[in-house]
Structures are given as structure tokens and as C-alpha cells.
PDB file of C-alpha atoms in Angstrom:
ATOM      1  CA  UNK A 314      58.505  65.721 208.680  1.00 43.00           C
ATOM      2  CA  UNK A 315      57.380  64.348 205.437  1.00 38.00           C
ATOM      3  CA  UNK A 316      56.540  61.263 206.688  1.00 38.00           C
ATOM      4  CA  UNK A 317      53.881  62.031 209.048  1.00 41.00           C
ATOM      5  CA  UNK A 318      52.118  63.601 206.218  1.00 41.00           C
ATOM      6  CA  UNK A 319      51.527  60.133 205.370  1.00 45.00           C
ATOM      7  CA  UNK A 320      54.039  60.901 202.442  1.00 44.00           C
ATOM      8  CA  UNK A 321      56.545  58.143 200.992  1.00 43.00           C
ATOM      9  CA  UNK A 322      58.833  58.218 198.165  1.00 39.00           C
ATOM     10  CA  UNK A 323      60.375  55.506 196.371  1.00 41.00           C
ATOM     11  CA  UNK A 324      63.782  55.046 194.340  1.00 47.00           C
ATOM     12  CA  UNK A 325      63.206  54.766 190.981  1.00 57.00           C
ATOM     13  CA  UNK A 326      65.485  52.261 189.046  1.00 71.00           C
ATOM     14  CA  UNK A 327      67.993  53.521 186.610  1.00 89.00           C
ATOM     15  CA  UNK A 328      67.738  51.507 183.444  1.00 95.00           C
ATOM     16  CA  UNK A 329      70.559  50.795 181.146  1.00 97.00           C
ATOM     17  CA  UNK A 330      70.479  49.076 177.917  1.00 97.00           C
ATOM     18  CA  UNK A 331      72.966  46.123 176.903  1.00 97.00           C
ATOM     19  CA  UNK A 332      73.253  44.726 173.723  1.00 96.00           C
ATOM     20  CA  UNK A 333      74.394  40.846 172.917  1.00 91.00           C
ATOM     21  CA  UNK A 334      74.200  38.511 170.785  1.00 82.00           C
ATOM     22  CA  UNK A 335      71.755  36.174 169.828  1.00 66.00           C
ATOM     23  CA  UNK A 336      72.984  33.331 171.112  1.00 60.00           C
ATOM     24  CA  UNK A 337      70.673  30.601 173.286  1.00 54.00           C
ATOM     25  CA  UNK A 338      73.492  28.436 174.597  1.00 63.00           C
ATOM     26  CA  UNK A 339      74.552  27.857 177.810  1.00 70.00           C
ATOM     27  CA  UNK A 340      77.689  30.345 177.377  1.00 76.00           C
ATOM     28  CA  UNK A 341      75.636  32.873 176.102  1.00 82.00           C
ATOM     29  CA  UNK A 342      73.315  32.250 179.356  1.00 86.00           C
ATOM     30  CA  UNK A 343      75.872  32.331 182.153  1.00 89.00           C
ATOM     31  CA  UNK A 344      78.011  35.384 180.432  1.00 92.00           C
ATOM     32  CA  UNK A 345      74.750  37.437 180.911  1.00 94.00           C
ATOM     33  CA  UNK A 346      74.044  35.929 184.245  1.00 95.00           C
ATOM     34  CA  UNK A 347      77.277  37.024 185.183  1.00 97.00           C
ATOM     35  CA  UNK A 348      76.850  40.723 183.740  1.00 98.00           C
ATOM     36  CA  UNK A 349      73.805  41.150 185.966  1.00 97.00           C
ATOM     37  CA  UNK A 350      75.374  40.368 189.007  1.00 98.00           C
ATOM     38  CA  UNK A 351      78.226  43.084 188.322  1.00 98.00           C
ATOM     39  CA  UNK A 352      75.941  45.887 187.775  1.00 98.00           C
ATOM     40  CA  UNK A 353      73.637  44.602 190.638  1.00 97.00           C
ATOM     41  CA  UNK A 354      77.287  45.088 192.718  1.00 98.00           C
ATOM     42  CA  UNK A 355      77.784  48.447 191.232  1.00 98.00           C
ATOM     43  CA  UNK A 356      74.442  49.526 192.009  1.00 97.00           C
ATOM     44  CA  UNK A 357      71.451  47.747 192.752  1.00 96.00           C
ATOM     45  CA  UNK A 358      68.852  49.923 191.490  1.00 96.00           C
ATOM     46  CA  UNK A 359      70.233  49.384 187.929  1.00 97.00           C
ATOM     47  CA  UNK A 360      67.498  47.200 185.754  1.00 96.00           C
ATOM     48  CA  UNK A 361      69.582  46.223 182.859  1.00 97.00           C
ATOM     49  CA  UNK A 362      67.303  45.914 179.381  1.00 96.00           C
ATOM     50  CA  UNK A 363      68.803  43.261 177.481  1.00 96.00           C
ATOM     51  CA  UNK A 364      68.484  44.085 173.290  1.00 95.00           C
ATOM     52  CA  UNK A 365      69.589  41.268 170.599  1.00 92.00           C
ATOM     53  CA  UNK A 366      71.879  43.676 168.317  1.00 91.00           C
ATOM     54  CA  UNK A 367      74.914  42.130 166.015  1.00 87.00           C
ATOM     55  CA  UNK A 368      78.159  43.523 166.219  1.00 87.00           C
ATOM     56  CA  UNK A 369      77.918  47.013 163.655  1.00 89.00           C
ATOM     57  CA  UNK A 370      75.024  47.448 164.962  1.00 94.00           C
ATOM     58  CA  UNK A 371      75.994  47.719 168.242  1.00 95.00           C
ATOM     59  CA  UNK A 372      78.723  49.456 168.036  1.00 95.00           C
ATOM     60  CA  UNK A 373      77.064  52.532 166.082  1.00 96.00           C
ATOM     61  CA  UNK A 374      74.425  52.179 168.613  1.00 97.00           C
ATOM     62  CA  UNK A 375      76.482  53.271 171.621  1.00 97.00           C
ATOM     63  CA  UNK A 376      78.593  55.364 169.515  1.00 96.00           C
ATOM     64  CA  UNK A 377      75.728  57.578 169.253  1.00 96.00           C
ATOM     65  CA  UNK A 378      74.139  57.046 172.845  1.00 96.00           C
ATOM     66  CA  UNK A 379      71.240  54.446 172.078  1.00 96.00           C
ATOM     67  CA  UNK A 380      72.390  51.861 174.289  1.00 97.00           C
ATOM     68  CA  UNK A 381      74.746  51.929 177.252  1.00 98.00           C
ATOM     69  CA  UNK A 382      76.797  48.865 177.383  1.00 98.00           C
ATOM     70  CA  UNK A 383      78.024  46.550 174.587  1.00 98.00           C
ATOM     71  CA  UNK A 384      79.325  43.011 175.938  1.00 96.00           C
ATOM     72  CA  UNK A 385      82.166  40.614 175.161  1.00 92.00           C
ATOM     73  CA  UNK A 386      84.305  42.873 172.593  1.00 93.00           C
ATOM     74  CA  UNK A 387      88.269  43.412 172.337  1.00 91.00           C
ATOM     75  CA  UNK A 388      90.149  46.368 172.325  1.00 91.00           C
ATOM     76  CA  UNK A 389      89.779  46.333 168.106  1.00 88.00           C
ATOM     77  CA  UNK A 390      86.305  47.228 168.321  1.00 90.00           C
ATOM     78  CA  UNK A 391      86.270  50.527 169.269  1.00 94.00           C
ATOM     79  CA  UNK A 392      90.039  51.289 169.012  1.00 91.00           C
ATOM     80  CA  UNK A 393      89.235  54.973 167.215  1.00 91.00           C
ATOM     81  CA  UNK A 394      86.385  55.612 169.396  1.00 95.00           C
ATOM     82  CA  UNK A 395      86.368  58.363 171.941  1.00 96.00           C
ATOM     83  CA  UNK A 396      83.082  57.780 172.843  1.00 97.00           C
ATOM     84  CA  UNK A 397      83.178  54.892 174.849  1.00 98.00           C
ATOM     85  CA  UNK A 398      85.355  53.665 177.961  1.00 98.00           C
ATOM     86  CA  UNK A 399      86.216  50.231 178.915  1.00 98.00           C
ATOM     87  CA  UNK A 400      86.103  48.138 181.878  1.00 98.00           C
ATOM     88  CA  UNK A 401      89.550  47.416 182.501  1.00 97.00           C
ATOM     89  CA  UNK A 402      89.165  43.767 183.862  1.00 98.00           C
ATOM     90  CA  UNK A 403      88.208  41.601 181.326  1.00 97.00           C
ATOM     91  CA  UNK A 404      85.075  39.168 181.275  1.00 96.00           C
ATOM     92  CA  UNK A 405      87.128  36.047 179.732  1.00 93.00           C
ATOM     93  CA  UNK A 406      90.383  35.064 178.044  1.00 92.00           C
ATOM     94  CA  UNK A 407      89.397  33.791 175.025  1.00 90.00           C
ATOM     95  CA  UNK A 408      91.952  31.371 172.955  1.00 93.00           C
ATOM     96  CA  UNK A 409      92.095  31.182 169.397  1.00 94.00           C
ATOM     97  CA  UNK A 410      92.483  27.565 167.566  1.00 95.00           C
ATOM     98  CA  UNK A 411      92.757  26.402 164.262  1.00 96.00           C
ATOM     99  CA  UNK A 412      90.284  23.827 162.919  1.00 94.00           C
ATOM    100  CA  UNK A 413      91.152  21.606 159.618  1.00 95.00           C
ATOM    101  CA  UNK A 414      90.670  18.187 158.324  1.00 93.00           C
ATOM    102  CA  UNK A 415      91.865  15.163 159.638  1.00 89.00           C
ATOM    103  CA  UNK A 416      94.923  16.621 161.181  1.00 91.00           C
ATOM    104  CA  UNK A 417      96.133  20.918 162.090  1.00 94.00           C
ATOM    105  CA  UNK A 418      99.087  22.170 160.550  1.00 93.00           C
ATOM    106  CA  UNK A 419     100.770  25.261 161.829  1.00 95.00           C
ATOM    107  CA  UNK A 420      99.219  28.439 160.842  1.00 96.00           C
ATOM    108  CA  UNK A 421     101.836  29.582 157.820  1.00 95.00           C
ATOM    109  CA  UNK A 422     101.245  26.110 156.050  1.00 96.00           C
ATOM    110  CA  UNK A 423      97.589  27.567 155.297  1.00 97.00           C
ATOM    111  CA  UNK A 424      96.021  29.940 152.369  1.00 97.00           C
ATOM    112  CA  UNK A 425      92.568  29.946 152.519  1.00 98.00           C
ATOM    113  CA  UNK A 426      90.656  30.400 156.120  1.00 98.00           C
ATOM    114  CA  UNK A 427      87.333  30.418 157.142  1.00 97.00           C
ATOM    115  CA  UNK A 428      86.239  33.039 159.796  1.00 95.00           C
ATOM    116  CA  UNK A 429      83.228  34.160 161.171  1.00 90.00           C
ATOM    117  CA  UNK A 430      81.317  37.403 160.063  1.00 86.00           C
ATOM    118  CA  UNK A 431      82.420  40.352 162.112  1.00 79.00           C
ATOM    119  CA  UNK A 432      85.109  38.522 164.307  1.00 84.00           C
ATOM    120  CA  UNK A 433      87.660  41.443 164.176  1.00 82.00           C
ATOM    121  CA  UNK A 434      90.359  39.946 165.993  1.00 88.00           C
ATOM    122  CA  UNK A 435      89.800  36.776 163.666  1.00 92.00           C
ATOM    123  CA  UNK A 436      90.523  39.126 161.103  1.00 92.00           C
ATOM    124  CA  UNK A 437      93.593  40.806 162.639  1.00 91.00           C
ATOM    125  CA  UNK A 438      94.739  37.067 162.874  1.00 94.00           C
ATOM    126  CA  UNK A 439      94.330  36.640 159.341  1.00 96.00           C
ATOM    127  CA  UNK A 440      96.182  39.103 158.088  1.00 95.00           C
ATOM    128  CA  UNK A 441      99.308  38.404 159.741  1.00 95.00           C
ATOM    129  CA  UNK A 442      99.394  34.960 158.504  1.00 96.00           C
ATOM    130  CA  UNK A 443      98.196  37.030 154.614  1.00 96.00           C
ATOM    131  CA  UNK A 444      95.231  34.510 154.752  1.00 97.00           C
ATOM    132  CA  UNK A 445      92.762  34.288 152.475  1.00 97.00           C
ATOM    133  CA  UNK A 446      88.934  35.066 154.260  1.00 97.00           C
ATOM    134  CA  UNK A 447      85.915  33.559 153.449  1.00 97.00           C
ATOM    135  CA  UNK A 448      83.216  34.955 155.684  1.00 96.00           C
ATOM    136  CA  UNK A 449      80.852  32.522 157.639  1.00 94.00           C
ATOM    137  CA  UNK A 450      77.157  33.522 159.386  1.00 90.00           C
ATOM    138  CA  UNK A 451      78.716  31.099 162.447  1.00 85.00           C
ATOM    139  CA  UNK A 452      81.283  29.289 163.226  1.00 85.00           C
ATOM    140  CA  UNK A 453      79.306  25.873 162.649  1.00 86.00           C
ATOM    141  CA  UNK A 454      79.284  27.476 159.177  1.00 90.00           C
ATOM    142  CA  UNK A 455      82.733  28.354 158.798  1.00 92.00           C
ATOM    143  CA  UNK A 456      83.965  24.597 159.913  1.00 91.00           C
ATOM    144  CA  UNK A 457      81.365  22.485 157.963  1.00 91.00           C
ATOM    145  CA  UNK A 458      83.050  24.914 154.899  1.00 95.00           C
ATOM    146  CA  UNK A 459      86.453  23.241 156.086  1.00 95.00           C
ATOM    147  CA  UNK A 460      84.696  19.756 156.066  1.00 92.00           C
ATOM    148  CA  UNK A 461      83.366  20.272 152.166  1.00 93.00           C
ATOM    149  CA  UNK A 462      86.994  21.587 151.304  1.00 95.00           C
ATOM    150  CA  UNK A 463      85.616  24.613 150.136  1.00 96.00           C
ATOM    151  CA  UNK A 464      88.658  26.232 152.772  1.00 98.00           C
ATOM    152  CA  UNK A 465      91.518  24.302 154.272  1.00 97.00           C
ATOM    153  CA  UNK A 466      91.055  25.489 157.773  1.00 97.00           C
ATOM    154  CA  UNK A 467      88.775  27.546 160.001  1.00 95.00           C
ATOM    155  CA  UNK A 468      90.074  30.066 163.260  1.00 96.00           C
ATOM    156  CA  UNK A 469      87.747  30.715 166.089  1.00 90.00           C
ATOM    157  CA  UNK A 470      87.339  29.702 169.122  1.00 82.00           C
ATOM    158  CA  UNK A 471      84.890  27.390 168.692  1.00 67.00           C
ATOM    159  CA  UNK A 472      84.386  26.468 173.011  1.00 62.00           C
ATOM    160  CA  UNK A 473      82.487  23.044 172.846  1.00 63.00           C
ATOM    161  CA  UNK A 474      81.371  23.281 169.495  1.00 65.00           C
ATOM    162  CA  UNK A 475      82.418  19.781 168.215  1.00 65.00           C
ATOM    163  CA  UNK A 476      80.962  17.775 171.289  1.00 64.00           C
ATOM    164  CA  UNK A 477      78.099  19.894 170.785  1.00 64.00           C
ATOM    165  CA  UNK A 478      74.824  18.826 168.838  1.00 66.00           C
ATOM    166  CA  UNK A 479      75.748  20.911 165.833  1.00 63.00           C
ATOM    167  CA  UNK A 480      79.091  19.426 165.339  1.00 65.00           C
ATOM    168  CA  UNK A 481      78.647  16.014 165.820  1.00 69.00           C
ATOM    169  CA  UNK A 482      78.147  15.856 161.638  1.00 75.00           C
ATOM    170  CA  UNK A 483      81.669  17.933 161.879  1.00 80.00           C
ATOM    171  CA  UNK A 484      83.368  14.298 162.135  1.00 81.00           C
ATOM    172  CA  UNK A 485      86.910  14.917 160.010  1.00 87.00           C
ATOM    173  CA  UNK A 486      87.533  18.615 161.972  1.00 90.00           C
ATOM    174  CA  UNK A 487      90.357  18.337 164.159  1.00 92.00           C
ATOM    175  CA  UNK A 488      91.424  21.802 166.150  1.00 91.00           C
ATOM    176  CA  UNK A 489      94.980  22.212 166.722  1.00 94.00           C
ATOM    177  CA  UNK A 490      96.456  21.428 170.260  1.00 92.00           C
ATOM    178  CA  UNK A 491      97.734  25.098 170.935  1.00 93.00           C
ATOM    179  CA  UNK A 492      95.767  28.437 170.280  1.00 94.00           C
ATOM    180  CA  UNK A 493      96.626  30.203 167.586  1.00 95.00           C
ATOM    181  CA  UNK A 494      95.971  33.239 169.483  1.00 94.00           C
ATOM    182  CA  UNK A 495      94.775  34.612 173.034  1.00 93.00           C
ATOM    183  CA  UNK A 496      92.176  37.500 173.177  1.00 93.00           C
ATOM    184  CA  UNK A 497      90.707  39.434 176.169  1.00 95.00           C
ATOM    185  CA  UNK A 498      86.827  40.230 176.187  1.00 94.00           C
ATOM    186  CA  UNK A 499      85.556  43.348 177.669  1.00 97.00           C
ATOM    187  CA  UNK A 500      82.467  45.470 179.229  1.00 98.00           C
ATOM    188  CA  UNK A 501      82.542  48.263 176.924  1.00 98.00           C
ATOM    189  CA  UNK A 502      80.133  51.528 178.159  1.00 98.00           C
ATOM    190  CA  UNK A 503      79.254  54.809 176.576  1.00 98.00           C
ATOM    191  CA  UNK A 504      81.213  57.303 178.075  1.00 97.00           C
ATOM    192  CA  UNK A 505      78.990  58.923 180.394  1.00 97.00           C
ATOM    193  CA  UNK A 506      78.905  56.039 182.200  1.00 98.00           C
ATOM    194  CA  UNK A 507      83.135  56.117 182.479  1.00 98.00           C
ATOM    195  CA  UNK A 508      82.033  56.152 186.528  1.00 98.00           C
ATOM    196  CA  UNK A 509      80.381  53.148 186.407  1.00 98.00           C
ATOM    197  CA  UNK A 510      83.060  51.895 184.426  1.00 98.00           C
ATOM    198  CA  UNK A 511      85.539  52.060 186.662  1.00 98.00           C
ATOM    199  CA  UNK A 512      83.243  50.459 189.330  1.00 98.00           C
ATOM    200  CA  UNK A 513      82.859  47.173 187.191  1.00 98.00           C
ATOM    201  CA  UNK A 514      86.267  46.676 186.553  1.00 98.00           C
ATOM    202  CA  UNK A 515      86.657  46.584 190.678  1.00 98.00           C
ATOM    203  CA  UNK A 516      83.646  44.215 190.912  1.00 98.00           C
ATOM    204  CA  UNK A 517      85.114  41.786 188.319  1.00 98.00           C
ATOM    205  CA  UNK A 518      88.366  41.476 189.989  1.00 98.00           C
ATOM    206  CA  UNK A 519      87.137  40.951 193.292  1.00 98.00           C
ATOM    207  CA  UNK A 520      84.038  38.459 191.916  1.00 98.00           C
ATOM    208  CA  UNK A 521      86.993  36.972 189.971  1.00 97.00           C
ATOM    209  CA  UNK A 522      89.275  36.423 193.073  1.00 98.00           C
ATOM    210  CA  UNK A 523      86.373  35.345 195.576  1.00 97.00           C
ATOM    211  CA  UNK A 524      85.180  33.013 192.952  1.00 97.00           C
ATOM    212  CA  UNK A 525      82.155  34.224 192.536  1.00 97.00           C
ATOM    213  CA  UNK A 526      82.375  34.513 188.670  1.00 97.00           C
ATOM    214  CA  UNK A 527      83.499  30.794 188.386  1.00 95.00           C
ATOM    215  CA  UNK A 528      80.523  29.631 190.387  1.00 96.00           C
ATOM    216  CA  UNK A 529      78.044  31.884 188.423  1.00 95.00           C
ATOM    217  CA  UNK A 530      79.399  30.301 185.446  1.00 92.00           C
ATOM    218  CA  UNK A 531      79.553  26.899 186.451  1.00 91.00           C
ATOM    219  CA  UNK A 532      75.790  27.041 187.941  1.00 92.00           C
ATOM    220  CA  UNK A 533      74.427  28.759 184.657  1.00 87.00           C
ATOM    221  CA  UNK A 534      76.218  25.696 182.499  1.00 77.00           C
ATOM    222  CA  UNK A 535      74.223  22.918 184.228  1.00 63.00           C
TER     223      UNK A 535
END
């Protein structure tokens, strides 16, 4: 036997690349906290290589192979792709609101709405209501527009933004009580990875239903 040759072998890691966003706040933190411990649960010699990549970019990256999983998208962004499969369980529910001076009117009373750069659902959004875009680097961006007048309203989701440090100069935006819209974020992976796929959808139910996504979350927020 190998082993009383004095012969050992090790399991080398499979690495996988993920792209994000460059973000630095706590959401940002706690999503990929949470994505780690999913592919740890799918298989634990995965070491996940984390590379700061917007949107396009990431989504011709995978297209062609160069990275292996692409993080918080919607069913838009790769709707005429065959080379990519999604987890079926989504990450987060993600609602839509409408932020405007003063007061929020309902979404047909408005004609000209910020968005932020590359939001496709935002997008989709806007042209049912036959919006007018104007395109925003963020979404602090897209609402301080709203507070110079330069648009009468903003959509986006916007989670904590005005009790945040970069809104507290937003001091006349209002969001509207009800979302505008509800969107579902996803793991996307290239498609020779449909396996492992499949095998994060199951993890992200069950971490969902034990509560062990919650408590990732809440932990990485603090």
C-alpha cells in the first residue's frame, strides 16, 4: 500500500471565479458571506476567487468561460444566453420603490426617471410606464438628480440608502410606501458548472428554511 511507502496525497482545491460588484457596504459584505457558505455546502474544497467586474463586463466574461459565477442578477440578464444556467432559488427578493420630492405620486403621473447605469430590470420598469431615462453611476446619484429637479423621480431599490451617511444631504426624497416592482436575484454559473447549479439551488432552500441565511445576514450587518 501506498502509504507505507511513506507516500501521501492531498486534495487539491477547485477554484472558481465570482464576479461582484464593487460595493464596501454591509449588504455587499453579508451577500458574499452568504455565497461562500453555499459553495462551501456544495463542496468544500471549492476556494472561490472573488474579481470586482461591473455588470457587461461580467456578463461577457462568463459568456465566454473567464469566470464561473456572476452574483445577484435577474432572469433579464442573460435571457438569450445558452451559455449559462441558473440557480433556481433565488438569493433575495428585491422590491422596487419610487423616490421623488417632498411627496411619491403613482408611477403614470411621472415623465422623466432617474435609474441607475446597467439596472436592466429598472429599465424594463421604465418602459412600461414610457419613462423618460436619465442614467446615474449610483443610485445616490440618480436621487440627489431628483433633489436638483434635474428628474422628477428616481426607481431603485435604494435598501437603507436615506438613513445612510450618503443620503442624509438627500433631505426632500421621499420613497413611495409600496414597491413599484418586485424582482428575484440569482446565482448565475457558466454552464459547465449546470451540476453545481443544481446543488446551490438545494443549499439555498434548505439554508433559507433552517435560517441559516437570515443569521449569516444579520451577523455580517453588525
Amino acid at each position: 500500500m501506498l502509504w507505507l511507502l511513506g507516500i501521501t496525497f492531498s486534495v487539491s482545491a477547485t477554484e472558481m471565479t465570482v464576479a461582484y460588484r464593487v460595493h464596501t457596504d454591509d449588504i455587499s459584505r453579508a451577500t458574499r458571506a452568504i455565497i461562500a457558505e453555499v459553495m462551501n455546502r456544495v463542496d468544500p474544497q471549492i476556494e472561490l476567487q472573488w474579481i470586482e467586474m461591473p455588470l457587461k463586463r461580467a456578463e461577457r466574461s462568463i459568456e465566454k468561460g473567464i469566470i464561473d459565477i456572476d452574483i445577484n442578477r435577474t432572469k433579464l440578464a442573460y435571457i438569450d444566453s445558452d451559455k449559462v444556467v441558473y440557480a433556481s432559488t433565488p438569493l433575495y427578493e428585491i422590491d422596487y420603490y419610487l423616490y421623488a420630492r417632498t411627496y411619491v405620486l403613482e408611477p403614470s403621473n411621472y415623465r422623466r426617471v432617474a435609474i441607475k447605469f446597467g439596472d436592466s430590470f429598472a429599465l424594463q420598469v421604465a418602459d412600461k410606464y414610457q419613462w423618460q431615462v436619465s442614467l446615474a453611476p449610483t443610485e445616490v446619484a440618480a436621487m440627489t438628480m431628483v433633489q436638483n429637479q434635474r428628474v422628477q423621480a428616481m426607481l431603485g431599490f435604494g435598501a437603507g440608502l436615506l438613513n445612510s451617511e450618503q443620503g442624509k444631504e438627500l433631505t426632500s426624497i421621499r420613497r413611495s410606501q409600496e414597491p413599484v416592482e418586485t424582482v428575484n436575484l440569482y446565482m448565475v454559473f457558466h454552464r459547465r458548472h449546470s451540476a453545481k447549479a443544481n446543488l446551490a439551488s438545494q443549499v439555498i432552500k434548505n439554508m433559507i428554511d433552517s435560517g441559516d441565511f437570515a443569521a449569516i445576514y444579520i451577523r455580517n450587518l453588525q
